[in-house]
Coordinates of C-alpha atoms and ligand atoms in Angstrom, one line a residue:
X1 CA 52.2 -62.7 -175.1
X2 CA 54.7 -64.7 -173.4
X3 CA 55.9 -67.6 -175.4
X4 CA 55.9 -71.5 -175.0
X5 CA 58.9 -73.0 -172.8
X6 CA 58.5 -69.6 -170.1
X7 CA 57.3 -70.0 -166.7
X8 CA 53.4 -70.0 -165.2
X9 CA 53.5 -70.2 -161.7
X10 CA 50.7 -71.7 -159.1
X11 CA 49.9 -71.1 -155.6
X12 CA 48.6 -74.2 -154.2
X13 CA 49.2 -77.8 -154.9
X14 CA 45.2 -79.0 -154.9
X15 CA 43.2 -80.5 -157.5
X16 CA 42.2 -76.9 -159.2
X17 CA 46.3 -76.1 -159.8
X18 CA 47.2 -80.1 -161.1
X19 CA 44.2 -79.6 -163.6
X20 CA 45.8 -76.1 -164.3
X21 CA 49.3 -77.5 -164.6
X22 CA 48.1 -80.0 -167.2
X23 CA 45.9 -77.3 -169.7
X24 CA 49.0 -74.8 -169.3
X25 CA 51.6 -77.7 -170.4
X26 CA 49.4 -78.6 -173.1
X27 CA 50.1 -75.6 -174.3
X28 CA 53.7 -75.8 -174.2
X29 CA 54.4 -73.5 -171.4
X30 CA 56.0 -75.2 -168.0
X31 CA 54.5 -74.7 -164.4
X32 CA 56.0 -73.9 -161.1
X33 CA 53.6 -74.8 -158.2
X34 CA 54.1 -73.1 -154.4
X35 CA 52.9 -75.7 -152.0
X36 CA 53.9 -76.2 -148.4
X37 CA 52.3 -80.4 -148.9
X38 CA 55.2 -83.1 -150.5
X39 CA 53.0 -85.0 -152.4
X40 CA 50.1 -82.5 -153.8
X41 CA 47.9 -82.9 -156.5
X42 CA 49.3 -80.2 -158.2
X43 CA 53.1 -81.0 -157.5
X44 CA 53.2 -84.6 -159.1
X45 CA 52.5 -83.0 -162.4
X46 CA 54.1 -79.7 -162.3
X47 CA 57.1 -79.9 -164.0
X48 CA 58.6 -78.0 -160.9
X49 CA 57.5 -77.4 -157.2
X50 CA 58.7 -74.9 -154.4
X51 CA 58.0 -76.6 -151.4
X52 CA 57.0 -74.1 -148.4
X53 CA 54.4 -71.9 -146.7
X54 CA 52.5 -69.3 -149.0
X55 CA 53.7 -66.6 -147.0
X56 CA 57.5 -67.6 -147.6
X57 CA 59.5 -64.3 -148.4
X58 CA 62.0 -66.3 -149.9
X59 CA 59.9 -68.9 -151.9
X60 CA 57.7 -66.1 -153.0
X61 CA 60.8 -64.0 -154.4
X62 CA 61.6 -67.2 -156.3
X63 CA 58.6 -68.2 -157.7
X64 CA 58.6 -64.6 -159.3
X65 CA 61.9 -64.7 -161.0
X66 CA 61.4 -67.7 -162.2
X67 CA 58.0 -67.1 -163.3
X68 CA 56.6 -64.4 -166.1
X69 CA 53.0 -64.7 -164.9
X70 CA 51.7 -66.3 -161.5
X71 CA 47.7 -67.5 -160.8
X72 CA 46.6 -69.1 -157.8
X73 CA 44.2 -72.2 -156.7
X74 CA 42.2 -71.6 -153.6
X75 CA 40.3 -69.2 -152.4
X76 CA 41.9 -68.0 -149.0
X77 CA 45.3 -67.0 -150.8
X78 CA 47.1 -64.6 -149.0
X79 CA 46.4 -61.6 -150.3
X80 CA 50.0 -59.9 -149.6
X81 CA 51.1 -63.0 -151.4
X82 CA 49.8 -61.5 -154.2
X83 CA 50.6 -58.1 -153.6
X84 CA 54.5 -59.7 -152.9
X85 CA 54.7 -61.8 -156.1
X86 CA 53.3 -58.4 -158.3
X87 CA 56.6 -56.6 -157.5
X88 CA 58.4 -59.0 -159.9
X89 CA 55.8 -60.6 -162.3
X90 CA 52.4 -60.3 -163.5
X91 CA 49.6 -61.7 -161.0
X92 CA 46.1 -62.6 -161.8
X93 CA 43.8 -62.4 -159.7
X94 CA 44.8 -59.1 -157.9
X95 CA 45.5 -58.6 -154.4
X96 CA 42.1 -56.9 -154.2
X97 CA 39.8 -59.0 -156.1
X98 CA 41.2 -61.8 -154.3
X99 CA 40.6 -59.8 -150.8
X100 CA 36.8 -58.7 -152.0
X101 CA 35.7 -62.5 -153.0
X102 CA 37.5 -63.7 -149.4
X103 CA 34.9 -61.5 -147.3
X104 CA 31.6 -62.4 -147.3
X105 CA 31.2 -58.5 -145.9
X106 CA 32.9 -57.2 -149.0
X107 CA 32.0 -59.8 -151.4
X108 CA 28.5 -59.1 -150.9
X109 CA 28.4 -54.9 -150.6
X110 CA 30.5 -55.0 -153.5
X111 CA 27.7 -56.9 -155.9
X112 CA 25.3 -54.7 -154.0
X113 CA 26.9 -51.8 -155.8
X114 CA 26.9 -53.7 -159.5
X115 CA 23.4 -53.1 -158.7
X116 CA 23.0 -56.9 -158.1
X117 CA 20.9 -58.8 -155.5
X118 CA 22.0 -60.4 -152.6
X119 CA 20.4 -62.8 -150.0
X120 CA 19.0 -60.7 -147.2
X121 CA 21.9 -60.9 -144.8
X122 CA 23.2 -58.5 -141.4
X123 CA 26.5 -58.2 -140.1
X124 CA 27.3 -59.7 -137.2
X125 CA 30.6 -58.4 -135.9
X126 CA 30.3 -57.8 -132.0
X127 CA 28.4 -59.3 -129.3
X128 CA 25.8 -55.7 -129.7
X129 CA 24.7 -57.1 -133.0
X130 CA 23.4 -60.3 -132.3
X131 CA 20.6 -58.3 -130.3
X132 CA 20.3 -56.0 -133.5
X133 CA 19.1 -59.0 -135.6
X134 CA 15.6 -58.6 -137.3
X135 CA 13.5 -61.3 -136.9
X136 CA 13.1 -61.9 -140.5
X137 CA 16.0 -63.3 -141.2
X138 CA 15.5 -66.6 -139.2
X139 CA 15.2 -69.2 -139.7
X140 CA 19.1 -68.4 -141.1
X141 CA 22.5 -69.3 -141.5
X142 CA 25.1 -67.5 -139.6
X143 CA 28.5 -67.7 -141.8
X144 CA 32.0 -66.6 -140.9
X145 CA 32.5 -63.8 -143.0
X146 CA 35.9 -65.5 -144.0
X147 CA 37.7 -68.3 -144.9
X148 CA 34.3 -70.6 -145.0
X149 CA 34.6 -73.3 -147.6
X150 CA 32.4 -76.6 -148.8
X151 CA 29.7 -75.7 -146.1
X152 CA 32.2 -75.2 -143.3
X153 CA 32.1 -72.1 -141.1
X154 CA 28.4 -71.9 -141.2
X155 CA 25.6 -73.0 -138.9
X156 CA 21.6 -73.0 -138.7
X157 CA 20.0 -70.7 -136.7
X158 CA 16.2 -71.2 -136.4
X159 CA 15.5 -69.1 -133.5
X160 CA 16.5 -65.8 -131.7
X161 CA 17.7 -67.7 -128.6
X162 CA 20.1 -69.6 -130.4
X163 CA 22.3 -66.8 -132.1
X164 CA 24.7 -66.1 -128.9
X165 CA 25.6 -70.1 -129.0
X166 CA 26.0 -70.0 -133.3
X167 CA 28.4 -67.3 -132.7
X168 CA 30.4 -68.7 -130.2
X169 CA 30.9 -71.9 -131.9
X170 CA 32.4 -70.0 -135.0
X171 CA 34.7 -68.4 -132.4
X172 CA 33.1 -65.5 -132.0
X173 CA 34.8 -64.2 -135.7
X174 CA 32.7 -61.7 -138.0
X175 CA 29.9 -62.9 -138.9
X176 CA 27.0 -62.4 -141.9
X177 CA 23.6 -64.0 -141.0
X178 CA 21.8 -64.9 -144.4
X179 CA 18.1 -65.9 -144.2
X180 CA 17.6 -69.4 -145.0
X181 CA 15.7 -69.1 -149.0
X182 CA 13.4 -71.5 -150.6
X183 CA 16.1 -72.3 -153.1
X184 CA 14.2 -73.6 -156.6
X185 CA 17.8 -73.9 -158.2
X186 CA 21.2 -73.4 -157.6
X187 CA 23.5 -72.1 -160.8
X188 CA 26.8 -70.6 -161.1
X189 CA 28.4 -69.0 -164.2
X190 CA 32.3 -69.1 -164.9
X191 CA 33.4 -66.1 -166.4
X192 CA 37.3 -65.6 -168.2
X193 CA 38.6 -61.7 -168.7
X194 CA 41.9 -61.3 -170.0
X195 CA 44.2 -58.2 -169.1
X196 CA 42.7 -56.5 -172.4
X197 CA 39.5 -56.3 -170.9
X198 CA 37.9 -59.0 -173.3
X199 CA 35.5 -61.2 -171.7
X200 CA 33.3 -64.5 -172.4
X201 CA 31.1 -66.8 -170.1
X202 CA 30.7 -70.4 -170.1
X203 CA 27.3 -71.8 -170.4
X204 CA 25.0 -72.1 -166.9
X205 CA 25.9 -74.7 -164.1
X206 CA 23.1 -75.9 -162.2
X207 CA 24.2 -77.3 -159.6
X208 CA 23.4 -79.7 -156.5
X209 CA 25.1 -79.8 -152.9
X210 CA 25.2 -82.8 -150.3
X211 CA 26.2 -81.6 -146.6
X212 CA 27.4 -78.5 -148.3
X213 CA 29.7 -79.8 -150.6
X214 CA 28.8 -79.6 -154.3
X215 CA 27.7 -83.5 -155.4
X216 CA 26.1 -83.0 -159.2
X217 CA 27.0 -80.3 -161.3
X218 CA 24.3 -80.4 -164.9
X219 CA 25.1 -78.5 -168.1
X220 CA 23.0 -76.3 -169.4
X221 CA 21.5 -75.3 -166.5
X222 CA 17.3 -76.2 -166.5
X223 CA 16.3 -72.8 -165.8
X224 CA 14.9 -70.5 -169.1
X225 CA 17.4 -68.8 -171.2
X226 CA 16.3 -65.3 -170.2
X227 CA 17.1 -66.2 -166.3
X228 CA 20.3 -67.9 -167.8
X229 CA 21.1 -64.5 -170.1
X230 CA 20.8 -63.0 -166.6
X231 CA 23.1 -64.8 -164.2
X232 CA 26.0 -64.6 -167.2
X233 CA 25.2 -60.8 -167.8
X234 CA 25.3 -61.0 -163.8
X235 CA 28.7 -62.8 -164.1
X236 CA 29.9 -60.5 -166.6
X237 CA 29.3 -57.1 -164.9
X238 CA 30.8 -58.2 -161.8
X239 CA 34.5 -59.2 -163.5
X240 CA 34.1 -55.8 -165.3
X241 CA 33.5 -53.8 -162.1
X242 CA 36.1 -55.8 -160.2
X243 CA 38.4 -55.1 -163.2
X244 CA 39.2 -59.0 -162.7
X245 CA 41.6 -60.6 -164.9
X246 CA 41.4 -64.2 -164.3
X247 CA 38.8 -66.7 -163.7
X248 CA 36.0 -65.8 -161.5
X249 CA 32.6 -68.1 -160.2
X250 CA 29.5 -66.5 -159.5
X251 CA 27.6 -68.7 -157.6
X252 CA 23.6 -67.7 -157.9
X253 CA 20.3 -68.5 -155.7
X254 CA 17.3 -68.9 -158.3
X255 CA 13.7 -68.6 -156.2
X256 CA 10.1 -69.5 -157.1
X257 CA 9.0 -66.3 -159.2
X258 CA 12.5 -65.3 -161.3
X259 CA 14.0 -64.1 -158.3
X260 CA 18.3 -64.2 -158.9
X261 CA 20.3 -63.6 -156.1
X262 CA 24.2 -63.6 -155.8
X263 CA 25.4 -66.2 -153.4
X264 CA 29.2 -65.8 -153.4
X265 CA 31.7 -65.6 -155.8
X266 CA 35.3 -67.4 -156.1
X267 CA 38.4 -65.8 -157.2
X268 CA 40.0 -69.1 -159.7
X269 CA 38.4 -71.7 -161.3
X270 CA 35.5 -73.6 -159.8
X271 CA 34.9 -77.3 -159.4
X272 CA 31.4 -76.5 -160.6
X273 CA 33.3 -75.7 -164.0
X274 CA 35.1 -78.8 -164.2
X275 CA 32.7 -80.6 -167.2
X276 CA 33.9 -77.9 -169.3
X277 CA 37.5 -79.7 -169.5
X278 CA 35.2 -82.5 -171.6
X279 CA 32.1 -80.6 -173.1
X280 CA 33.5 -77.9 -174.0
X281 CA 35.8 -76.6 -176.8
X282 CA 37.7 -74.6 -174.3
X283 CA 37.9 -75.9 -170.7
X284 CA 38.3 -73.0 -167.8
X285 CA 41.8 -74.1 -167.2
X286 CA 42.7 -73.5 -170.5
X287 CA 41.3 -70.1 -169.9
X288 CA 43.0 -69.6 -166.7
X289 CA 46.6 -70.6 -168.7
X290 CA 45.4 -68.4 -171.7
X291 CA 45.1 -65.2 -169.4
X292 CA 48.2 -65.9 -167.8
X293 CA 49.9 -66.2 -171.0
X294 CA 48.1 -63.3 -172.1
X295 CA 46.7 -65.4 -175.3
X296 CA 43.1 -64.7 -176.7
X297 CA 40.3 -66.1 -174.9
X298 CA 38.9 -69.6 -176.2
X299 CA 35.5 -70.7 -177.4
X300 CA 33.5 -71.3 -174.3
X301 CA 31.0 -73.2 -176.3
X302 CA 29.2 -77.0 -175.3
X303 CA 29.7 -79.1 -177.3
X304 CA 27.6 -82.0 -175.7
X305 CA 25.0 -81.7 -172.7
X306 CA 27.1 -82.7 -169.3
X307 CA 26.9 -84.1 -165.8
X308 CA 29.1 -84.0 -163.6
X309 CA 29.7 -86.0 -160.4
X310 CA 32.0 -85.2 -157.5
X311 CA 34.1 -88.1 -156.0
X312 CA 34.6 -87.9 -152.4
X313 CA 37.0 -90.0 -150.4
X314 CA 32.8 -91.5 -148.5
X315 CA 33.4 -93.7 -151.9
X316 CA 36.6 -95.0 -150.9
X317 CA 35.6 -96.9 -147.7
X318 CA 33.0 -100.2 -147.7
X319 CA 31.8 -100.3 -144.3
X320 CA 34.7 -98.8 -142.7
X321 CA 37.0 -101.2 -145.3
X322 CA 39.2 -98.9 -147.6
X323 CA 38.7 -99.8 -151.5
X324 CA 39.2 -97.5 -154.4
X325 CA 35.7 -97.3 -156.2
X326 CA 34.9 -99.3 -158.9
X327 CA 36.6 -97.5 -161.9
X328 CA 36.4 -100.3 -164.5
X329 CA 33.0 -100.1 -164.0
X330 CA 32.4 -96.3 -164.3
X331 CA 35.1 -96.3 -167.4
X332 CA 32.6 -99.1 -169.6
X333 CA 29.5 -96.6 -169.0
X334 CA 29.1 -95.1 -172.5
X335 CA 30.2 -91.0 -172.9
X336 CA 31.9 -91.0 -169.3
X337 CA 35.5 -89.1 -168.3
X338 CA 36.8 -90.0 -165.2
X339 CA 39.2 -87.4 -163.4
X340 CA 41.1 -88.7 -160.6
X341 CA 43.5 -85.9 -158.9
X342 CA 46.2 -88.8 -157.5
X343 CA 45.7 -87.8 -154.1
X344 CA 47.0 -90.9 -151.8
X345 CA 44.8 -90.7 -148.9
X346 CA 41.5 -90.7 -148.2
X347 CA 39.1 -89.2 -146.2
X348 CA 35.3 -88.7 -146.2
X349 CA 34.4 -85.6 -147.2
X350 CA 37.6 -85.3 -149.5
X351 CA 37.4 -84.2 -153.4
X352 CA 39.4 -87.2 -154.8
X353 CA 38.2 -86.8 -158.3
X354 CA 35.4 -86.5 -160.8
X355 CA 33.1 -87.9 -163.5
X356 CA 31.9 -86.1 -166.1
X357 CA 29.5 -88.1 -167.9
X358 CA 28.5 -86.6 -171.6
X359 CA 24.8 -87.2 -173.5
X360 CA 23.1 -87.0 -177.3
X361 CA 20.7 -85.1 -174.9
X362 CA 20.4 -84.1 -171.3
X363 CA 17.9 -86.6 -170.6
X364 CA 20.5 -89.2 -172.4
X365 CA 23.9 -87.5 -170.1
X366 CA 21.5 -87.7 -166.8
X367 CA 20.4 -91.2 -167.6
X368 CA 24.0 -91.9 -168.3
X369 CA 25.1 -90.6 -165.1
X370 CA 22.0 -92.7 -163.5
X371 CA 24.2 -96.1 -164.2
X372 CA 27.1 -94.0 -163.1
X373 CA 25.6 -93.7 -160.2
X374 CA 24.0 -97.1 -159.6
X375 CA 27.8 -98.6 -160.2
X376 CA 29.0 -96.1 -157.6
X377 CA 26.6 -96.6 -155.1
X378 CA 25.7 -92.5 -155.2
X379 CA 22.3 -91.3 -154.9
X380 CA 21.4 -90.7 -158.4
X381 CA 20.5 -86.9 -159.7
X382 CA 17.3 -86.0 -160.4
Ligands
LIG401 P1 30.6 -72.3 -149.3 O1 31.6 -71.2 -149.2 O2 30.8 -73.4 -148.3 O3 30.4 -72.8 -150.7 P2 27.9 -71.2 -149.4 O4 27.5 -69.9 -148.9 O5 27.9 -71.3 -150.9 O6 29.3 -71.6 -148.8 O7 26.9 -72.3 -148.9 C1 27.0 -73.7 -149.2 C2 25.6 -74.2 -149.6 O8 24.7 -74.1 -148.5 C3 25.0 -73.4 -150.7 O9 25.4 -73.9 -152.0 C4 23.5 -73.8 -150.5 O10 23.2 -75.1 -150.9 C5 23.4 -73.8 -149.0 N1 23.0 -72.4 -148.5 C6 23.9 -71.4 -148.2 N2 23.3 -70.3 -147.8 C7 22.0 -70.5 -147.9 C8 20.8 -69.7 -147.6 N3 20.9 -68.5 -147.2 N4 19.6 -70.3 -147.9 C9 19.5 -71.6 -148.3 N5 20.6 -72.4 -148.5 C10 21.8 -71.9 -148.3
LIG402 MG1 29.5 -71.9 -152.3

């Protein structure tokens, strides 16, 4: 293991490597953060910060000799990033996993081979393919096959006429076009595997998106427990077959009829796993520090039912007027946790923070986050 008072480094500054920072100082250890920003999330806790771009030969050779073991935050690392900083000190995720869960292409052939399902998709990489595309796929979505995040890089495509102007507005990049599903639910499952090869899951996220950003996230998930046992066995085999070490999301498509298909997975912890920093006995950035540190794996168990609400910077503005929202208000709402990630401006759209509002029951923790809600001005979950 590598003891309290050594080095865990970050890449990135945002909300995911602050919440990071704070579960691996809790546990003694200090945390160096890579960030090109001044004033990140991440940064203002960290109890040091290397200020440049994550491609920086230099800043990348210091972060690994400072640092015994080095995670990252968002999605679109670069991968030789990784593959620099694993010269010198250990990395989680790998260069590869990290590359497989960046490329929608890859990301989705590779759960094909765990023997997983997948939303019907075709690639569309050239200007040939968009002619090659079977008519039961639209209505669809046509996604850049990279660095697409919170609903961006992606747009409808109803009809066959209108896939040569999709493309070009995504810059004519590769492409997957996915079928546009009856969705009943979506869930996603966290799942922690340490360099040993031990594994656990967290309990199933069922979650709901506004404009393509994640709004409500409700714990457990209201789907039966053999469809739950499923998406974590899903989870499970897919870290295994990746030989991840790290955190990983799954994030699943439930249909009418049982149906469970992957959506996409994401390489670090997910903000859909954020109530487990409050319901549960070990939060996924406790995890995330744990595997670093190579410690044993926590308990991922709830310990009360959960719901979780994303604060975006739309809550910062009244009519056009900038106002923090109403946190006094929120903070007098019985079994509520406010998370606010210090970030100084906002902007519509924006993650500035989160509530994670706890029940006696689910009904109790929705009805909870109902008054939440109401306070906030948010359209309530249903
Ligand atoms: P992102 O990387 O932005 O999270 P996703 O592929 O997860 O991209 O898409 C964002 C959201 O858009 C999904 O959570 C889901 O609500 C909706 N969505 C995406 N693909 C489909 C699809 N094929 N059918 C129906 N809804 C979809
Ligand atoms: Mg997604």
């Amino acid at each position: 293991m590598i003891f309290p008072g050594e080095w865990l480094g970050v890449l990135g500054g945002g909300q995911l490597g602050r919440m990071f920072c704070m579960a691996a100082q809790s546990l003694g250890y200090r945390v160096c953060v890579l960030d090109p920003a001044a004033d990140s999330p991440a940064a203002a806790v960290a109890d040091r910060q290397i200020r440049a771009d994550y491609t920086d030969p230099q800043a990348l050779a210091e972060l690994a000799a400072l640092c015994k073991a080095v995670t990252t935050e968002f999605e679109n690392v670069p991968a030789d990033s990784l593959e620099r900083l694993a010269l010198d000190c250990a990395v989680s995720p790998r260069a590869d996993a990290a590359a497989t869960a960046q490329d929608r292409r890859r990301e989705k052939r590779f759960a094909q081979d765990c023997g997983l399902a997948v939303v019907p998709y075709q690639v569309v990489a050239e200007a040939a393919d968009l002619a090659r595309v079977e008519s039961s796929l639209l209505p669809g979505v046509l996604k850049s096959a990279r660095l697409g995040y919170d609903g961006k890089g992606q747009v409808r495509v109803d009809r066959a006429e209108a896939l040569p102007a999709a493309w070009e507005s995504l810059g004519r990049a590769p492409c997957v076009l996915e079928k546009w599903l009856p969705i009943e639910r979506e869930v996603s499952v966290i799942v922690c595997r340490g360099r040993d090869g031990a594994s656990v899951t967290f309990p199933v996220a069922e979650n709901a998106h506004r404009h393509g950003i994640l709004a409500v996230t409700i714990v457990p998930a209201r789907i039966d427990a053999a469809l739950a046992q499923r998406a974590r066995a899903a989870a499970s085999t897919m870290a295994q077959r990746l030989d991840y070490v790290g955190v990983l999301c799954v994030e699943f498509f439930a249909l009418p009829g049982g149906e469970l298909l992957i959506n996409e997975m994401a390489p670090r912890p997910h903000n859909s796993g954020h109530y487990t920093i409050d319901a549960c006995v070990t939060s996924q950035f406790d995890q995330q520090a744990r595997i670093l540190a190579e410690l044993p794996l926590g308990d991922t168990r709830q310990l009360a039912p959960a719901v979780m609400l994303n604060l975006l910077g739309d809550l910062w503005f009244d009519q056009g007027r900038l106002r923090p929202p109403a946190l006094d208000a929120v903070a007098a709402i019985e079994g509520t946790c406010p998370h606010l990630y210090g970030k100084l401006e906002a902007r519509p759209g924006r993650k500035m923070g989160h509530v994670t509002v706890l029940g006696t029951s689910l009904q109790d923790a929705l009805a909870r986050a109902g008054k939440v809600c109401e306070a906030l001005d948010l359209e309530a979950p249903r």
